[in-house]
Amino acid sequence: MTEGVSPYVSAARITVLGVHAADPPFRIVEVDGEFASTARSMTDVVLTAAAVGITIRDLDDPGEVRWVGGGKYHWSTR
């Protein structure tokens, strides 16, 4: 009897959640599943990562950053 082998998929340590309607709109940034900060731009995401010792080399790499509810250019509720 053989068992199926699942490929190893690593989860991104940084997760950027969907846009919250506020003035100005913002997104929540989680590090390792825990709230880390709010962000109003890609720069805020990179700065949050750096503050906890994570270097983001590619914002488009799903192994580095997971974007939920829109990609790195989505910062409004429209």
PDB file of C-alpha atoms in Angstrom:
ATOM      1  CA  MET A   1       0.000   0.000   0.000  1.00  0.00           C
ATOM      2  CA  THR A   2       1.360   3.406  -0.930  1.00  0.00           C
ATOM      3  CA  GLU A   3       0.473   6.812   0.368  1.00  0.00           C
ATOM      4  CA  GLY A   4       0.144   9.936  -1.758  1.00  0.00           C
ATOM      5  CA  VAL A   5       2.910  12.437  -1.484  1.00  0.00           C
ATOM      6  CA  SER A   6       1.880  16.049  -1.055  1.00  0.00           C
ATOM      7  CA  PRO A   7       4.202  18.715  -2.376  1.00  0.00           C
ATOM      8  CA  TYR A   8       5.584  21.037   0.283  1.00  0.00           C
ATOM      9  CA  VAL A   9       3.927  24.445   0.060  1.00  0.00           C
ATOM     10  CA  SER A  10       5.296  27.107   2.339  1.00  0.00           C
ATOM     11  CA  ALA A  11       2.971  29.806   3.579  1.00  0.00           C
ATOM     12  CA  ALA A  12       4.009  33.417   3.250  1.00  0.00           C
ATOM     13  CA  ARG A  13       4.966  34.967   6.572  1.00  0.00           C
ATOM     14  CA  ILE A  14       3.393  38.285   5.520  1.00  0.00           C
ATOM     15  CA  THR A  15      -0.343  38.440   4.781  1.00  0.00           C
ATOM     16  CA  VAL A  16      -2.027  41.645   3.653  1.00  0.00           C
ATOM     17  CA  LEU A  17      -5.779  41.522   4.177  1.00  0.00           C
ATOM     18  CA  GLY A  18      -8.496  43.286   2.166  1.00  0.00           C
ATOM     19  CA  VAL A  19      -9.139  47.018   2.171  1.00  0.00           C
ATOM     20  CA  HIS A  20     -11.080  48.506   5.100  1.00  0.00           C
ATOM     21  CA  ALA A  21     -13.291  51.474   4.312  1.00  0.00           C
ATOM     22  CA  ALA A  22     -11.914  54.385   6.297  1.00  0.00           C
ATOM     23  CA  ASP A  23     -10.526  57.823   5.584  1.00  0.00           C
ATOM     24  CA  PRO A  24      -7.978  56.992   4.284  1.00  0.00           C
ATOM     25  CA  PRO A  25      -8.597  53.308   3.438  1.00  0.00           C
ATOM     26  CA  PHE A  26      -6.167  50.820   4.941  1.00  0.00           C
ATOM     27  CA  ARG A  27      -5.276  47.128   4.951  1.00  0.00           C
ATOM     28  CA  ILE A  28      -4.272  44.968   7.908  1.00  0.00           C
ATOM     29  CA  VAL A  29      -0.836  43.355   7.788  1.00  0.00           C
ATOM     30  CA  GLU A  30      -0.279  40.069   9.590  1.00  0.00           C
ATOM     31  CA  VAL A  31       3.083  38.464  10.296  1.00  0.00           C
ATOM     32  CA  ASP A  32       2.986  34.724  10.997  1.00  0.00           C
ATOM     33  CA  GLY A  33      -0.802  34.957  11.406  1.00  0.00           C
ATOM     34  CA  GLU A  34      -0.696  37.703  14.026  1.00  0.00           C
ATOM     35  CA  PHE A  35      -1.706  41.361  13.639  1.00  0.00           C
ATOM     36  CA  ALA A  36       1.378  43.476  12.959  1.00  0.00           C
ATOM     37  CA  SER A  37       0.155  46.823  11.625  1.00  0.00           C
ATOM     38  CA  THR A  38      -2.131  48.693   9.308  1.00  0.00           C
ATOM     39  CA  ALA A  39      -0.907  49.765   5.893  1.00  0.00           C
ATOM     40  CA  ARG A  40      -1.987  52.470   3.495  1.00  0.00           C
ATOM     41  CA  SER A  41       0.541  51.592   0.784  1.00  0.00           C
ATOM     42  CA  MET A  42       3.029  48.970  -0.377  1.00  0.00           C
ATOM     43  CA  THR A  43       5.729  50.931   1.420  1.00  0.00           C
ATOM     44  CA  ASP A  44       3.954  50.389   4.751  1.00  0.00           C
ATOM     45  CA  VAL A  45       3.928  46.623   4.085  1.00  0.00           C
ATOM     46  CA  VAL A  46       7.683  46.595   3.404  1.00  0.00           C
ATOM     47  CA  LEU A  47       8.380  48.737   6.485  1.00  0.00           C
ATOM     48  CA  THR A  48       6.270  46.446   8.684  1.00  0.00           C
ATOM     49  CA  ALA A  49       8.184  43.415   7.445  1.00  0.00           C
ATOM     50  CA  ALA A  50      11.516  45.151   8.037  1.00  0.00           C
ATOM     51  CA  ALA A  51      10.473  46.110  11.576  1.00  0.00           C
ATOM     52  CA  VAL A  52      10.145  42.413  12.461  1.00  0.00           C
ATOM     53  CA  GLY A  53      13.312  41.398  10.635  1.00  0.00           C
ATOM     54  CA  ILE A  54      11.841  40.145   7.357  1.00  0.00           C
ATOM     55  CA  THR A  55      13.249  41.334   4.036  1.00  0.00           C
ATOM     56  CA  ILE A  56      10.748  41.300   1.187  1.00  0.00           C
ATOM     57  CA  ARG A  57      12.579  40.917  -2.101  1.00  0.00           C
ATOM     58  CA  ASP A  58       9.536  40.482  -4.374  1.00  0.00           C
ATOM     59  CA  LEU A  59       6.054  41.757  -3.508  1.00  0.00           C
ATOM     60  CA  ASP A  60       4.657  39.524  -6.280  1.00  0.00           C
ATOM     61  CA  ASP A  61       6.114  36.308  -4.844  1.00  0.00           C
ATOM     62  CA  PRO A  62       3.293  34.411  -3.078  1.00  0.00           C
ATOM     63  CA  GLY A  63       5.939  32.717  -0.941  1.00  0.00           C
ATOM     64  CA  GLU A  64       6.881  36.104   0.519  1.00  0.00           C
ATOM     65  CA  VAL A  65       3.607  38.067   0.622  1.00  0.00           C
ATOM     66  CA  ARG A  66       0.040  36.797   0.442  1.00  0.00           C
ATOM     67  CA  TRP A  67      -2.378  39.454  -0.825  1.00  0.00           C
ATOM     68  CA  VAL A  68      -6.008  38.856   0.202  1.00  0.00           C
ATOM     69  CA  GLY A  69      -8.831  40.846  -1.376  1.00  0.00           C
ATOM     70  CA  GLY A  70      -6.717  42.509  -4.034  1.00  0.00           C
ATOM     71  CA  GLY A  71      -3.112  42.793  -5.065  1.00  0.00           C
ATOM     72  CA  LYS A  72      -0.381  45.228  -4.186  1.00  0.00           C
ATOM     73  CA  TYR A  73      -2.004  48.032  -6.204  1.00  0.00           C
ATOM     74  CA  HIS A  74      -5.442  47.686  -4.563  1.00  0.00           C
ATOM     75  CA  TRP A  75      -5.736  50.331  -1.836  1.00  0.00           C
ATOM     76  CA  SER A  76      -9.286  51.679  -2.224  1.00  0.00           C
ATOM     77  CA  THR A  77     -12.771  50.259  -1.662  1.00  0.00           C
ATOM     78  CA  ARG A  78     -13.881  51.038  -5.229  1.00  0.00           C
TER      79      ARG A  78
END
